[in-house]
Coordinates of C-alpha atoms in Angstrom, one line a residue:
Chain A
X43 CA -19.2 -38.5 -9.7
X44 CA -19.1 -34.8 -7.5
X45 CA -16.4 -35.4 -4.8
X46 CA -17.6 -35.1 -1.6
X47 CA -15.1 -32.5 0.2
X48 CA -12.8 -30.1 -1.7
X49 CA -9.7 -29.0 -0.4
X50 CA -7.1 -26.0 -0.6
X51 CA -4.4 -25.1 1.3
X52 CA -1.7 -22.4 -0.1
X53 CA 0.8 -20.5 1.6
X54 CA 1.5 -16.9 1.0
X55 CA 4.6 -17.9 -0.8
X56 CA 2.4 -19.6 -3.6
X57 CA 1.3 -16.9 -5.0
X58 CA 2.3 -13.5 -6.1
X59 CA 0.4 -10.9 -3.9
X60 CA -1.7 -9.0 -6.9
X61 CA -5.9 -8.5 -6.7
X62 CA -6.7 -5.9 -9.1
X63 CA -10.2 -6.0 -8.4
X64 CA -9.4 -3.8 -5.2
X65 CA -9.4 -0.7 -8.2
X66 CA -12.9 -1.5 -8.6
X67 CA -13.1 -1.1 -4.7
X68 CA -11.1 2.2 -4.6
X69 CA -13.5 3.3 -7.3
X70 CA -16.5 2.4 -5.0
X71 CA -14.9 4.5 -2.0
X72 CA -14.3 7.7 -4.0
X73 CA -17.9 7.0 -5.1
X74 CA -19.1 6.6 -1.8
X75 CA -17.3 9.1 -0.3
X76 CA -18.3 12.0 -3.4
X77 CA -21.8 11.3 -3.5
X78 CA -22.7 11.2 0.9
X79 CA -20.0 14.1 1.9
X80 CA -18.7 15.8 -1.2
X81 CA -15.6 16.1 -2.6
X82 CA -13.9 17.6 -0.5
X83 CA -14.3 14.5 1.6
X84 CA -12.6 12.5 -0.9
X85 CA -9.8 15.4 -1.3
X86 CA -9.3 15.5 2.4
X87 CA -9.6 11.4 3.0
X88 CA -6.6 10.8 0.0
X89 CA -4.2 13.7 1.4
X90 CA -4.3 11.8 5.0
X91 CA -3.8 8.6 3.6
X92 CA -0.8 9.8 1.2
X93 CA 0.6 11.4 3.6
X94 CA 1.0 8.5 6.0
X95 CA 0.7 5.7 4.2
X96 CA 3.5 6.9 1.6
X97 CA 5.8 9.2 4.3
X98 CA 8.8 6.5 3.1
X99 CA 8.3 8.0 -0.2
X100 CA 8.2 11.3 0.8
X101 CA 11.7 11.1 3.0
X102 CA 13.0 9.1 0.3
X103 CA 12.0 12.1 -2.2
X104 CA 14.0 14.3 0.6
X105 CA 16.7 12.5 1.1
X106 CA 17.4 12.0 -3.2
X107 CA 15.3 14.2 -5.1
X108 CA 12.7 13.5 -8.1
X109 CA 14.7 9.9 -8.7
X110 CA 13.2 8.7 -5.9
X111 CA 9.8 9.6 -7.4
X112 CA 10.5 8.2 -10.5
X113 CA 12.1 4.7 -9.3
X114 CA 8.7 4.7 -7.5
X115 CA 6.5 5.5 -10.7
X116 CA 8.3 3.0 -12.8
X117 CA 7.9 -0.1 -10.5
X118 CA 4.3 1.2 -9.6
X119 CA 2.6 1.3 -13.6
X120 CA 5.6 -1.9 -14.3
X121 CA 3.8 -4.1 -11.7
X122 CA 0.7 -3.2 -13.1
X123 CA 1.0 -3.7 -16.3
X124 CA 0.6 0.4 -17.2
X125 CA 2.0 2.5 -20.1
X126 CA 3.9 4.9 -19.4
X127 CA 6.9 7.1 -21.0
X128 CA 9.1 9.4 -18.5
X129 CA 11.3 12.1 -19.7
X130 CA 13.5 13.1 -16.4
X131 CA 16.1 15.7 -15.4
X132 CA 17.4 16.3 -12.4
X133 CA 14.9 18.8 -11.1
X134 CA 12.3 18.2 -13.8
X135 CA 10.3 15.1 -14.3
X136 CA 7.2 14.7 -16.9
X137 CA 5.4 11.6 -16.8
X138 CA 3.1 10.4 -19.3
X139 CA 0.5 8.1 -18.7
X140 CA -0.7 6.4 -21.6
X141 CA -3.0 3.7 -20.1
X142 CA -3.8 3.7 -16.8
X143 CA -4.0 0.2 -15.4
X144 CA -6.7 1.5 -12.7
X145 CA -9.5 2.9 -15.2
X146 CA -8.7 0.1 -17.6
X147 CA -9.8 -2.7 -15.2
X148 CA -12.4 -0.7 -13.5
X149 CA -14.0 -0.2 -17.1
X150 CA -13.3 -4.2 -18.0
X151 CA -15.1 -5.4 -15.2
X152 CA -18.4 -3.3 -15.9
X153 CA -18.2 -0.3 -13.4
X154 CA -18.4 3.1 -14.2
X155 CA -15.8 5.8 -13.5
X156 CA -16.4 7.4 -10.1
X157 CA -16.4 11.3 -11.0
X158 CA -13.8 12.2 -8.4
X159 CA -11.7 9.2 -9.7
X160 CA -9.2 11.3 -11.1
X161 CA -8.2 12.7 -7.3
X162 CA -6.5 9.7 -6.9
X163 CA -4.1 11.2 -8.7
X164 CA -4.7 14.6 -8.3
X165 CA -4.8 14.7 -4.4
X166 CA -2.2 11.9 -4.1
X167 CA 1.0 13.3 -5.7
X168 CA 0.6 16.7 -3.9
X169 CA 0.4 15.4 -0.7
X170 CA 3.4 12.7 -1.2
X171 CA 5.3 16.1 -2.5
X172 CA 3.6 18.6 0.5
X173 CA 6.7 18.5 2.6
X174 CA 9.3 17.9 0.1
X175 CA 11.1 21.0 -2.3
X176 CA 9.1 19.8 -5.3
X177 CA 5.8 20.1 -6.5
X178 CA 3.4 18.4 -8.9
X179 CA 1.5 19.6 -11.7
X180 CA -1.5 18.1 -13.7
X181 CA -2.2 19.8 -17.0
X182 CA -3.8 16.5 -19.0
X183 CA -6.1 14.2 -17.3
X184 CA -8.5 12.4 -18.9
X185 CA -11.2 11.3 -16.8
X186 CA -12.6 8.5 -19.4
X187 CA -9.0 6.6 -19.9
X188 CA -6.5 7.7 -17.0
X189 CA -4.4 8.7 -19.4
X190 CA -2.3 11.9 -17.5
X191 CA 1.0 13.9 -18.6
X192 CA 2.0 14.9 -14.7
X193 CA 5.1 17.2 -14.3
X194 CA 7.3 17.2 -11.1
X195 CA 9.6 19.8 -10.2
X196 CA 11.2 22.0 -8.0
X197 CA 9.0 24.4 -5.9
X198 CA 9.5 28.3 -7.4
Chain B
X136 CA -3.2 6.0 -9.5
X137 CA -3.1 4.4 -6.0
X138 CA -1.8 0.7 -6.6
X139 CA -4.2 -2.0 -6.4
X140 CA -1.4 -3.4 -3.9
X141 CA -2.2 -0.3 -1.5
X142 CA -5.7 -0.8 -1.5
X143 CA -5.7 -2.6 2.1
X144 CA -3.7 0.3 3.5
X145 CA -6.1 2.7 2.3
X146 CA -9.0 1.0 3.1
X147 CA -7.6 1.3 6.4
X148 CA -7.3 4.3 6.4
X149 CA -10.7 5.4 5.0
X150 CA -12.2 3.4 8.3
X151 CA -10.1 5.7 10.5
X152 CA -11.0 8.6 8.6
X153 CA -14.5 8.0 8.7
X154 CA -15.0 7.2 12.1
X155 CA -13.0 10.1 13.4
X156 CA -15.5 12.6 11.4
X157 CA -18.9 10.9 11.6
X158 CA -18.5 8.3 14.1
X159 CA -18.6 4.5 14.3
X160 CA -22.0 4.2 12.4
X161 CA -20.5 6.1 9.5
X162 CA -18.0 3.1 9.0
X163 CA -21.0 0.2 9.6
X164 CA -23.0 2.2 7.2
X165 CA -20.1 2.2 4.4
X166 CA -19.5 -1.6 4.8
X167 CA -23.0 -2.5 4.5
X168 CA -22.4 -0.2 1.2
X169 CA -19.8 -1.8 0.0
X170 CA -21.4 -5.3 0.6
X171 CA -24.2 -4.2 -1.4
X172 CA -22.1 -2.6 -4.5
X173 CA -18.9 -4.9 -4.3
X174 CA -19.6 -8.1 -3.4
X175 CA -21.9 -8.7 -6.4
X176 CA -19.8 -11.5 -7.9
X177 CA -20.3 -13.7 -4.7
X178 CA -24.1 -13.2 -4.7
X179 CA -24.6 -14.5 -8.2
X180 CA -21.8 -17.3 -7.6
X181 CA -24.2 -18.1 -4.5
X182 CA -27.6 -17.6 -6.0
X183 CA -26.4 -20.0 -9.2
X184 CA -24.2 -22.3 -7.4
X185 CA -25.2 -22.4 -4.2
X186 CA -22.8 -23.5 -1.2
X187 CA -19.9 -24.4 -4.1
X188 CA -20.4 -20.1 -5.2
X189 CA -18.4 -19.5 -2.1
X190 CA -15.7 -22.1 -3.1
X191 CA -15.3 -20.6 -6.1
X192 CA -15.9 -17.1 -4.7
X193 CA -13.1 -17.4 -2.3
X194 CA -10.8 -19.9 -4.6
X195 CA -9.7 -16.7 -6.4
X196 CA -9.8 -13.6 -4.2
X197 CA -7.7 -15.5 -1.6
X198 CA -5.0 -17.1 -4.2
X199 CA -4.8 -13.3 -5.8
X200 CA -4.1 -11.7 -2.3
X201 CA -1.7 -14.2 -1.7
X202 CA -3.4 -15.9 1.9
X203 CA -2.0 -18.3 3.8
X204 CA -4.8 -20.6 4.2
X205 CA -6.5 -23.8 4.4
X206 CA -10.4 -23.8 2.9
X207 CA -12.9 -27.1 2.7
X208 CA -16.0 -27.6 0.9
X209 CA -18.1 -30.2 2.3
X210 CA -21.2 -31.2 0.1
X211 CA -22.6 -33.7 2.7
X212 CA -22.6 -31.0 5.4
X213 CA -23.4 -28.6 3.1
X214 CA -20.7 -26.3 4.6
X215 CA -17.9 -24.1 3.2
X216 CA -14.8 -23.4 6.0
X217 CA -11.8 -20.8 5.9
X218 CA -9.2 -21.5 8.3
X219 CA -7.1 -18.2 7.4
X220 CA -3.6 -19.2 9.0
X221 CA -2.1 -15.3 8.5
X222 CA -4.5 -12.8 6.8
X223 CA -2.7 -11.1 3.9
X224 CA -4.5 -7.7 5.2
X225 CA -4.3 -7.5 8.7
X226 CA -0.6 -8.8 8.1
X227 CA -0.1 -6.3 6.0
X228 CA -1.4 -3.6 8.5
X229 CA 0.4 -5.3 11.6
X230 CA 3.7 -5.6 9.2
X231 CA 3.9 -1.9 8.2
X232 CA 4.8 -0.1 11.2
X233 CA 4.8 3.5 10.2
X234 CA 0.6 2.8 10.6
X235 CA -1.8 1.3 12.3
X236 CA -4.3 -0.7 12.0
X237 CA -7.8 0.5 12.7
X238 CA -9.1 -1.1 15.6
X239 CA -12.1 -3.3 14.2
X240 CA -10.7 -3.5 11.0
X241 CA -11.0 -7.6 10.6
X242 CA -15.1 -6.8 11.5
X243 CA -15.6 -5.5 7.5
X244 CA -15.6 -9.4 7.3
X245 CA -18.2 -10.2 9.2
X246 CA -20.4 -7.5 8.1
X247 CA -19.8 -7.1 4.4
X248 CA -20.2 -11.7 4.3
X249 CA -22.8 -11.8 6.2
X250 CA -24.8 -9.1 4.7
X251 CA -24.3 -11.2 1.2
X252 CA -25.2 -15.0 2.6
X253 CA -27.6 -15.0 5.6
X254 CA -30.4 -13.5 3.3
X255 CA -29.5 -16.0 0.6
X256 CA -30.6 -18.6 3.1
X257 CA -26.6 -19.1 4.8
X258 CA -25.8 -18.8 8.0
X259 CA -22.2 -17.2 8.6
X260 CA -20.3 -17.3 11.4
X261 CA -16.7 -15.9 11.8
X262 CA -14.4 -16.1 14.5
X263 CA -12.1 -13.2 15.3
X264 CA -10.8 -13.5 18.0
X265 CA -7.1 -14.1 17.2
X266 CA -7.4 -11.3 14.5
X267 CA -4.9 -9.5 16.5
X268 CA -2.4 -12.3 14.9
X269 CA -3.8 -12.0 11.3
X270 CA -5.7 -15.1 12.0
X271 CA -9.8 -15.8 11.7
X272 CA -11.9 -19.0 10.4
X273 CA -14.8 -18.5 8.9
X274 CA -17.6 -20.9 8.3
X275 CA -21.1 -20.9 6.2
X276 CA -23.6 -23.5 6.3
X277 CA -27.0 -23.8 4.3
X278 CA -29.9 -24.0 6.4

């Protein structure tokens, strides 16, 4: 027999606060954004909302240099179940991304890769790094799997 | 990679953004976007299940973004309720004080739902106005 009512009441502390689907969203924004007002819409859009959104970061980075940064990267592809490796010096820091948690769900769940995904990256780091002494630089990014060697360092 | 934990402050974000460069109707016009290309998993849980689609709809977006809240499926009534007791976005935005929240951010709800469910033969009806304190209720009925 079908019950009649169904019930569900949760508190916050129930769960663990984690919706991956909103990649799929993010992916439909850059989408969005591309395709009605270019990309320099979507270049202009993620440099605002680095650099308010993630302004603690960026005074962190100030106040303690590129281990700031990587403390940040670590928890950020660890909480997402990412692969990454990270070779750091004090004024150098190379991160490779060897599966990007973003691209992998987006894929999985049957969208397809907004062109100007990759600026997520690409325009993000930059503008977390604008006002700091370092700098980012992007020479692999693969647009079909995420996967990314970034380099920090100091700005010449 | 932006975290899929930032997306809410980005969202944000992207509704300030557009408003301040093409206006209010650039914002209405990407949530009815959105609707359309997002919300695809409610509209077949709907269009197959019915009333229950939004039970199970809602059963795991709001356990994954960790709501406080209480939600009733009533078969006699043929009605689905949310009684969200704090929103985990517009806490999120109201919590994080170095921004702020866009002003109609809690209206994506009604027009992204809505937009799904009244032409599916629902009607929708949300009430906002203690969205200021993360809180709404939301109910659909079938006609």
């Amino acid at each position: 027999m079908k019950m009649k009512k169904l019930l569900m009441k949760k508190s916050a502390s129930d769960n663990v606060y984690f919706h991956p689907d909103f990649h799929c969203a993010m992916n439909i924004v850059i989408d969005y954004l591309e395709k009605k007002y270019g990309k320099d819409a979507v270049k202009e859009y993620l440099r605002r909302f680095s650099a308010t959104y993630y302004r603690p970061l960026t005074e962190k980075i100030k106040r303690k240099g590129l281990s700031a940064l990587k403390q940040y990267i670590e928890q950020l592809y660890k909480k997402e179940n990412g692969k990454i490796d990270i070779l750091y010096k004090k004024d150098v820091m190379t991160v490779l991304i060897k599966r990007c948690p973003a691209i992998s769900h987006i894929k999985k769940m049957g969208y397809t890769i907004a062109r100007s995904f990759d600026e997520t990256t690409k325009s993000v780091y930059p503008a977390i790094l604008e006002s700091t002494e370092y700098e980012c630089e992007i020479p692999i990014y693969n647009k079909k799997t995420g996967k990314a060697v970034l380099i920090f360092r100091k700005k010449k | 990679m932006i975290s899929c934990t930032d997306f809410i402050p980005a969202y944000n974000e992207l509704f300030k953004y557009l408003e301040e460069k093409y206006g209010k109707k650039a914002v209405i016009e990407f949530w009815n976007y959105i609707s359309d290309k997002y919300l695809t998993h409610l509209r077949k849980l709907v269009k197959r299940y019915g009333i229950k689609g939004c039970w199970m709809y809602w059963s795991k977006t709001l356990n994954e973004e960790a709501a406080n809240f209480t939600m009733e499926l009533d078969r006699e009534k043929r009605q689905f309720k949310i009684i969200m007791h704090y929103c985990p976005s517009k806490g999120r935005l109201l919590k994080t004080k170095h921004i702020t929240a866009y002003p109609d951010y809690c209206q994506h709800c009604d027009v992204l739902y809505r937009r799904v469910l009244e032409p599916l033969g629902f009607e929708y009806a949300i009430d906002l106005t203690e969205c200021n304190k993360a809180k709404c209720k939301v109910i659909v009925k079938q006609k």
